[in-house]
Coordinates of C-alpha atoms in Angstrom, one line a residue:
X1 CA -0.2 0.2 0.1
X2 CA 2.0 3.2 -1.3
X3 CA 1.3 6.4 0.4
X4 CA -0.3 9.1 -1.9
X5 CA 2.1 12.0 -2.8
X6 CA -0.2 14.2 -0.2
X7 CA 0.6 11.9 2.5
X8 CA 4.1 11.8 1.9
X9 CA 4.5 15.4 1.6
X10 CA 2.4 15.7 5.0
X11 CA 4.9 13.2 6.8
X12 CA 7.9 15.2 5.3
X13 CA 6.7 18.3 6.8
X14 CA 5.5 17.4 10.1
X15 CA 8.3 15.2 10.7
X16 CA 10.7 18.2 9.5
X17 CA 12.5 15.5 7.1
X18 CA 15.2 17.0 5.3
X19 CA 18.1 14.3 4.9
X20 CA 18.4 10.7 4.4
X21 CA 19.1 9.8 8.1
X22 CA 15.7 11.6 8.9
X23 CA 14.2 9.3 6.5
X24 CA 15.9 6.2 8.5
X25 CA 15.1 7.6 11.9
X26 CA 11.0 7.9 10.8
X27 CA 11.5 4.7 9.5
X28 CA 12.9 3.2 12.8
X29 CA 10.3 4.6 14.7
X30 CA 7.5 3.5 12.5
X31 CA 9.1 -0.2 12.3
X32 CA 9.2 -0.3 16.1
X33 CA 6.0 0.9 17.0
X34 CA 4.5 -1.5 14.5
X35 CA 6.0 -4.3 16.0
X36 CA 5.0 -2.9 19.8
X37 CA 1.5 -3.2 18.4
X38 CA 1.7 -6.5 16.8
X39 CA 3.5 -7.9 20.3
X40 CA 0.3 -6.4 22.0
X41 CA -1.9 -8.0 19.7
X42 CA -0.1 -11.3 20.4
X43 CA -0.7 -11.0 23.9
X44 CA -4.3 -10.2 23.2
X45 CA -4.9 -13.5 21.2
X46 CA -2.7 -15.4 23.8
X47 CA -5.2 -14.4 26.9
X48 CA -8.1 -14.1 24.9
X49 CA -9.2 -10.7 25.5
X50 CA -8.0 -7.1 24.7
X51 CA -6.7 -4.8 26.9
X52 CA -9.2 -3.7 29.7
X53 CA -11.7 -5.5 28.0
X54 CA -11.9 -8.5 30.1
X55 CA -15.6 -8.6 31.0
X56 CA -16.5 -11.8 32.7
X57 CA -14.1 -13.9 31.3
X58 CA -12.7 -16.3 34.1
X59 CA -9.2 -16.6 33.7
X60 CA -6.1 -16.7 36.1
X61 CA -3.5 -15.2 33.4
X62 CA -3.9 -11.4 33.0
X63 CA -1.3 -8.8 31.6
X64 CA 1.4 -8.2 34.1
X65 CA 3.4 -5.0 32.3
X66 CA 6.6 -5.2 30.1
X67 CA 10.0 -6.0 30.1
X68 CA 12.6 -4.1 27.7
X69 CA 14.1 -6.1 24.9
X70 CA 17.0 -4.6 23.1
X71 CA 16.9 -5.6 19.5
X72 CA 19.2 -4.9 16.4
X73 CA 17.7 -4.8 12.9
X74 CA 18.4 -3.0 9.4
X75 CA 17.2 0.1 10.7
X76 CA 19.8 0.0 13.7
X77 CA 19.3 -0.6 17.6
X78 CA 16.3 -0.1 19.5
X79 CA 14.5 -1.2 22.6
X80 CA 10.9 -2.7 22.5
X81 CA 8.8 -3.0 25.4
X82 CA 7.9 -6.7 25.7
X83 CA 4.4 -7.4 27.2
X84 CA 4.0 -10.5 29.5
X85 CA 1.5 -12.5 31.1
X86 CA 1.1 -13.1 35.1
X87 CA 1.5 -17.0 34.7
X88 CA 4.5 -16.4 32.4
X89 CA 3.8 -18.3 29.8
X90 CA 3.2 -16.3 26.9
X91 CA 5.9 -16.8 24.3
X92 CA 5.8 -14.1 21.6
X93 CA 5.9 -15.9 18.0
X94 CA 6.9 -12.5 16.1
X95 CA 10.1 -12.3 18.2
X96 CA 10.8 -15.4 20.1
X97 CA 12.7 -15.2 23.6
X98 CA 16.2 -14.7 23.3
X99 CA 16.1 -13.3 19.9
X100 CA 18.0 -10.1 19.6
X101 CA 19.0 -9.6 15.9
X102 CA 15.7 -9.2 13.6
X103 CA 17.8 -8.1 10.5
X104 CA 15.7 -10.4 8.5
X105 CA 12.2 -9.5 9.8
X106 CA 11.6 -6.8 7.4
X107 CA 11.5 -9.2 4.6

């Protein structure tokens, strides 16, 4: 899904992009945000409910914060906040435990 020229111009002006380094910085932050959202969605699927939407669901496993994980990608190094469940049995599939180099994941 390609962005329209108007959207691209708006992104450039809103983010003060004036160099290739600025573009990589924006891609890095966008990539980090997408990965963070995917990890949260993975925990939602594992628990069976979305954040703050538990309702009457009977489960002993709940969200239990996040832990930092340093990652390396083609966009450089950054930190992701990996969500965790109270029972400790949540094992993300997108970025498995102990994996730190995700350089090939972009493809």
